[in-house]
Short mmCIF file of C-alpha atoms in Angstrom, two decimals:
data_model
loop_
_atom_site.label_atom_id
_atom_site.label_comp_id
_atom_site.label_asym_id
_atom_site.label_seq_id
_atom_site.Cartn_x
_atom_site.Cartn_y
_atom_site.Cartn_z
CA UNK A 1 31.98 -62.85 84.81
CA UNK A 2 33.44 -61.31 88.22
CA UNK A 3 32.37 -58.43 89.10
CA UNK A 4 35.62 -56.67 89.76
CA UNK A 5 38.06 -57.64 87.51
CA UNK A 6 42.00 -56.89 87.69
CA UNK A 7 44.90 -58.42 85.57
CA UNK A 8 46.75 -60.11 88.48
CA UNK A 9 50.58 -59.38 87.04
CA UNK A 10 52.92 -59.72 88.84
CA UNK A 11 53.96 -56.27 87.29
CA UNK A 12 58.08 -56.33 87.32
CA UNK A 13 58.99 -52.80 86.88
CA UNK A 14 62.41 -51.05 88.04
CA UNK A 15 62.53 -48.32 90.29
CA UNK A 16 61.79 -44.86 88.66
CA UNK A 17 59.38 -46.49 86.34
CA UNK A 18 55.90 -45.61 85.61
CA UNK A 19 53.65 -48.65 85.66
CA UNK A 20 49.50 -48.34 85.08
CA UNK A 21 46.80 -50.65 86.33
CA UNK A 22 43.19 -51.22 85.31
CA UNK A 23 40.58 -52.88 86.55
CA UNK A 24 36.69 -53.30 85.00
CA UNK A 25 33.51 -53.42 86.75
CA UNK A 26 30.73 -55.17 85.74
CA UNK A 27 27.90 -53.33 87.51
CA UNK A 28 26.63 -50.12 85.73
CA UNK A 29 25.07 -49.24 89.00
CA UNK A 30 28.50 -48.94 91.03
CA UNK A 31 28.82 -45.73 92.80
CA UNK A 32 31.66 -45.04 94.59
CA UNK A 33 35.28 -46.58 93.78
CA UNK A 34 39.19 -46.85 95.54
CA UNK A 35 42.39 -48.44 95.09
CA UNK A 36 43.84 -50.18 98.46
CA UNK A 37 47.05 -51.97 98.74
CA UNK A 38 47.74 -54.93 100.41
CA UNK A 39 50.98 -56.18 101.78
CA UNK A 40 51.97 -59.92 102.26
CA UNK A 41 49.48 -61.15 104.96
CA UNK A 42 48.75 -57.62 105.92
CA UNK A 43 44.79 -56.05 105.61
CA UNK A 44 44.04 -53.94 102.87
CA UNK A 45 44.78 -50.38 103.44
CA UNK A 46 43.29 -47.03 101.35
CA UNK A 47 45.26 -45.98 98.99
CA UNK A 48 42.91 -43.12 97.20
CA UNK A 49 39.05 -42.72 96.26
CA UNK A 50 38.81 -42.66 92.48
CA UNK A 51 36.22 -40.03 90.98
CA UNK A 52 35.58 -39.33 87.12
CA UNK A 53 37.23 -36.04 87.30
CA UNK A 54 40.75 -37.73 87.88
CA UNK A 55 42.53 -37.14 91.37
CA UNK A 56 45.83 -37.65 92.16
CA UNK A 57 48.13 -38.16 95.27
CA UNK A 58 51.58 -37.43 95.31
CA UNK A 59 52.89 -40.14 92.59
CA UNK A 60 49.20 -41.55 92.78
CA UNK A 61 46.92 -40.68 89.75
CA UNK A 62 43.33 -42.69 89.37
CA UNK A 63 40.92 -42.20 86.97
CA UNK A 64 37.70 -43.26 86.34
CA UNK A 65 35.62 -44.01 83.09
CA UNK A 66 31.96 -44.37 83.98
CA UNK A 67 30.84 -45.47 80.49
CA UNK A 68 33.24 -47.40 79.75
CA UNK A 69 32.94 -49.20 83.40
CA UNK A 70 37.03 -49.11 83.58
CA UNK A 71 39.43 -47.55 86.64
CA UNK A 72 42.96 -46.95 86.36
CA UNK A 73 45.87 -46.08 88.59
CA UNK A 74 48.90 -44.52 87.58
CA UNK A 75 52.11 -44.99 89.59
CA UNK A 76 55.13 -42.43 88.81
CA UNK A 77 58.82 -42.88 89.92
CA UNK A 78 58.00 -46.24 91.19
CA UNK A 79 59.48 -46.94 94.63
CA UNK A 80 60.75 -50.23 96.28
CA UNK A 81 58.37 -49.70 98.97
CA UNK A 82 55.60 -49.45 96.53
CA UNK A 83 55.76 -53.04 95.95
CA UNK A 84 52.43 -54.52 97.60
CA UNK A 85 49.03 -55.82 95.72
CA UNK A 86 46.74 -52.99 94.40
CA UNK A 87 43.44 -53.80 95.07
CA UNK A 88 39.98 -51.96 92.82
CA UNK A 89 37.22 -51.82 94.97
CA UNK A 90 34.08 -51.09 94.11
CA UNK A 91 30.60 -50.11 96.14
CA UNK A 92 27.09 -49.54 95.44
CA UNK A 93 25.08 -46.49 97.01
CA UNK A 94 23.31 -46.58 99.93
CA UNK A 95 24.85 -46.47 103.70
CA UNK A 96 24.46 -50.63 103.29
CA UNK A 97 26.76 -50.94 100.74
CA UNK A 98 29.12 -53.28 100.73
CA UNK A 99 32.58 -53.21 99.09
CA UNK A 100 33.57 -55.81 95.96
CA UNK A 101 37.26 -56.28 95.90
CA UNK A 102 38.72 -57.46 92.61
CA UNK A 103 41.54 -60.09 93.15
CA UNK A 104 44.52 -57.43 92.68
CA UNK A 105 47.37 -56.95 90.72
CA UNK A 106 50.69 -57.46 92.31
CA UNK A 107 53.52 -54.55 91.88
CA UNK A 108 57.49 -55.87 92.45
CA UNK A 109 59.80 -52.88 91.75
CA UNK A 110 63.56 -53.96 92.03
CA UNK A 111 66.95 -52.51 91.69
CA UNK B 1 42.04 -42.47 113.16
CA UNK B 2 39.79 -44.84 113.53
CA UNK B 3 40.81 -48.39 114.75
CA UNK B 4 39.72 -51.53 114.02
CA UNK B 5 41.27 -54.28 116.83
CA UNK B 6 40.87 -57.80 115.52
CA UNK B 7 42.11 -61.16 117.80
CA UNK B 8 43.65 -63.22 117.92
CA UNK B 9 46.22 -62.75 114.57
CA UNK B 10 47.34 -66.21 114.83
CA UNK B 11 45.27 -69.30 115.14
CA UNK B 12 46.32 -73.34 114.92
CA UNK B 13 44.35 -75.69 115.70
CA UNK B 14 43.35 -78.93 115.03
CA UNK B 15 40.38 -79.93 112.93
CA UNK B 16 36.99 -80.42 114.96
CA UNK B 17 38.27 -77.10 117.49
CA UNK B 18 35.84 -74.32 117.00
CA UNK B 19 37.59 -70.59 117.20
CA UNK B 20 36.02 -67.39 117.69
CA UNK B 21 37.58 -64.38 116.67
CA UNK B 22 36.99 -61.00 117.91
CA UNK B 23 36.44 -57.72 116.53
CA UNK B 24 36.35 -54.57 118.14
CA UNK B 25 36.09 -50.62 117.00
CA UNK B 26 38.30 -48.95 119.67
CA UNK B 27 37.23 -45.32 118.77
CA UNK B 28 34.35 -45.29 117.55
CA UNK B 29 30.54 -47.21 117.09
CA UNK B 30 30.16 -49.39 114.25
CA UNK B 31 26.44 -50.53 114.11
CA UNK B 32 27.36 -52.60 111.53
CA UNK B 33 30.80 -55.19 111.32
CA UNK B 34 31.76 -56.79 107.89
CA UNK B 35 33.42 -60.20 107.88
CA UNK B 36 35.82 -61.58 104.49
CA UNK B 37 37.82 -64.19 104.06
CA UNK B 38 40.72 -64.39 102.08
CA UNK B 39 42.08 -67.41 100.60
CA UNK B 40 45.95 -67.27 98.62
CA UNK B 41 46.20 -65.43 95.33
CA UNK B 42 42.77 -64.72 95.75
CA UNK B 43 40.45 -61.45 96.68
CA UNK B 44 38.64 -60.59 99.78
CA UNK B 45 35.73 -62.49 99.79
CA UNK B 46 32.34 -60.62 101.90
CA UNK B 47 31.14 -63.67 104.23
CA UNK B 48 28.67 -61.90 106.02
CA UNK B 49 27.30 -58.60 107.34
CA UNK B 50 26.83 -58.20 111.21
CA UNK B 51 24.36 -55.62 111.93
CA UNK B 52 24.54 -55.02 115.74
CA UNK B 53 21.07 -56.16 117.63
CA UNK B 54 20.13 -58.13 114.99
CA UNK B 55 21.08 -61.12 113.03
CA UNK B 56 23.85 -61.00 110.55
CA UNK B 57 22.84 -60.99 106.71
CA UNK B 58 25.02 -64.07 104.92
CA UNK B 59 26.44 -64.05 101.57
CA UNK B 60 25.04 -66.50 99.18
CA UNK B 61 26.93 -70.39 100.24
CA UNK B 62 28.57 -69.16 103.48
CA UNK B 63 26.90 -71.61 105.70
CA UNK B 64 25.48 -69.78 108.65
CA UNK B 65 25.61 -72.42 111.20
CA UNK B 66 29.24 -73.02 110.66
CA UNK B 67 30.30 -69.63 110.70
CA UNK B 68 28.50 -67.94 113.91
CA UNK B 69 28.28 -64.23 114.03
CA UNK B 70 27.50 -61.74 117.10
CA UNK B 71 27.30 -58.25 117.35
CA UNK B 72 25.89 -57.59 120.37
CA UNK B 73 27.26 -54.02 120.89
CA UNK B 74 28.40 -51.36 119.14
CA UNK B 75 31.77 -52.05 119.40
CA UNK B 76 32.27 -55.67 119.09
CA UNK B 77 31.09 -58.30 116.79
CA UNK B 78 32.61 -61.96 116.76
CA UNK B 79 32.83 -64.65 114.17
CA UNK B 80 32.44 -68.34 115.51
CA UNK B 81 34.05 -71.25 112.90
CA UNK B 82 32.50 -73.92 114.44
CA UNK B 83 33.88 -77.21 114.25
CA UNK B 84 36.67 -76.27 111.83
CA UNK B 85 38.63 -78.36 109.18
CA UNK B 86 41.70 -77.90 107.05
CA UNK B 87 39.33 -76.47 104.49
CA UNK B 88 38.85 -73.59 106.50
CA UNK B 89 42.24 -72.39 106.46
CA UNK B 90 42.43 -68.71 105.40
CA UNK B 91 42.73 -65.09 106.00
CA UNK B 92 39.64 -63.66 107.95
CA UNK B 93 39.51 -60.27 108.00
CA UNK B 94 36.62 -57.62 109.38
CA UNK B 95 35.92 -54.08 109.02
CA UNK B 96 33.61 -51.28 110.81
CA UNK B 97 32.01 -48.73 109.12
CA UNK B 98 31.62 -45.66 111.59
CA UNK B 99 28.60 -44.94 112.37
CA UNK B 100 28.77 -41.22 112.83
CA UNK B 101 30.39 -41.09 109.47
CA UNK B 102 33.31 -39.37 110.14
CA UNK B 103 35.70 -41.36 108.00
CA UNK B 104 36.62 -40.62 104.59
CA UNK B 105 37.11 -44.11 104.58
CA UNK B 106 34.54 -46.76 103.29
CA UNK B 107 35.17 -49.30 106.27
CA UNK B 108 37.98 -49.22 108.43
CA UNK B 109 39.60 -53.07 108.53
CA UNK B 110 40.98 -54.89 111.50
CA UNK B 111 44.50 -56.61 111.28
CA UNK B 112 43.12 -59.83 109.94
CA UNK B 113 43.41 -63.31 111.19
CA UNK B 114 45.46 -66.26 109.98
CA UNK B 115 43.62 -69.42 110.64
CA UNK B 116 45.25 -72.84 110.39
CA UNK B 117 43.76 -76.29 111.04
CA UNK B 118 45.97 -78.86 111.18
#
């Protein structure tokens, strides 16, 4: 089983649409957790830290569900420029830690 | 922000060349360097952690003789692909982690490099 796991779409979804992403983790001792998004042979940028009390960013919404080992990402009024893979990261504690990316889930909002 | 310079973007080659690549924290120290490589459709792999002044710790079947790693200041580390062949063709990417700990950030990544042997 991998330890980040992601439903790898691609996600088609027209512009204004709300679309949601998930991703489980299979390592109860995970600490901290983000979304990034990665362009076409770009790096992987930050997109938001995900905490269990919910934040949100803009059109940006994550959530995360300790017991349940699950992390979602809401995206409202989906933009063109949105389109990019979403990437669920997850880390262990410790200033060593080192971050486990799942394999993303690609986003292509149209016209 | 913090910036994270990786070189060269672009590499061809042809198979037996070795290429280093270079990674460098422009703003602030990074004691230690992370190195991934990405192949298509497929997630950022960790190859290696480069702690500087000491050796780097390998991820389990990245062979450490093929892929070299130094990190001999707090600014730079390099990855060596020694002797490469077609099936080393990917995406390498690194990231610093500032040591101060200034970032909100996890690990600041460079720009990534796109390696091709022919």
């Amino acid at each position: 089983r991998k330890e980040v796991e992601q439903d790898p779409g691609p996600f088609n979804v027209p512009e204004g649409a709300t679309v949601a992403f998930n991703c489980t983790y299979s390592n109860s001792a995970s600490q901290s957790f983000f979304w990034y998004r990665q362009d076409c042979r770009k790096e992987p940028k930050l997109l938001m830290s995900v905490y269990s009390s919910g934040n949100e960013d803009g059109r940006f919404t994550a959530q995360l569900n300790r017991a349940s080992q699950y992390i979602s990402l809401l995206i409202r009024d989906s933009k063109l420029s949105d389109s990019a893979t979403y990437l669920c990261v997850v880390t262990t504690s410790g200033t060593a830690s080192k971050l486990t990316f799942g394999t993303g889930t690609r986003l292509q909002v149209t016209l | 922000g913090a910036v994270v310079s990786q070189h060269p973007s672009r590499v061809i080659c042809k198979s037996g060349t070795s290429v280093k690549i270079e990674c460098r924290s422009l703003d602030f120290q990074a004691t230690t360097m992370f190195w991934y490589r990405q192949f298509p459709k497929q997630s950022l792999m960790l190859m290696a952690t480069s702690n500087e002044g000491s050796k780097a710790t390998y991820e389990q079947g990245v062979e450490k003789d093929k892929f070299l790693i130094n990190h001999a200041s707090l600014t730079l580390s390099t990855l060596t692909v020694t002797s490469a062949h077609p099936e080393d063709s990917s995406f390498y990417i690194c990231s610093a982690r500032d040591r101060a700990g200034h970032s909100n950030q996890p690990q600041h990544f460079g720009d990534g490099t796109r390696l091709s042997i022919l």
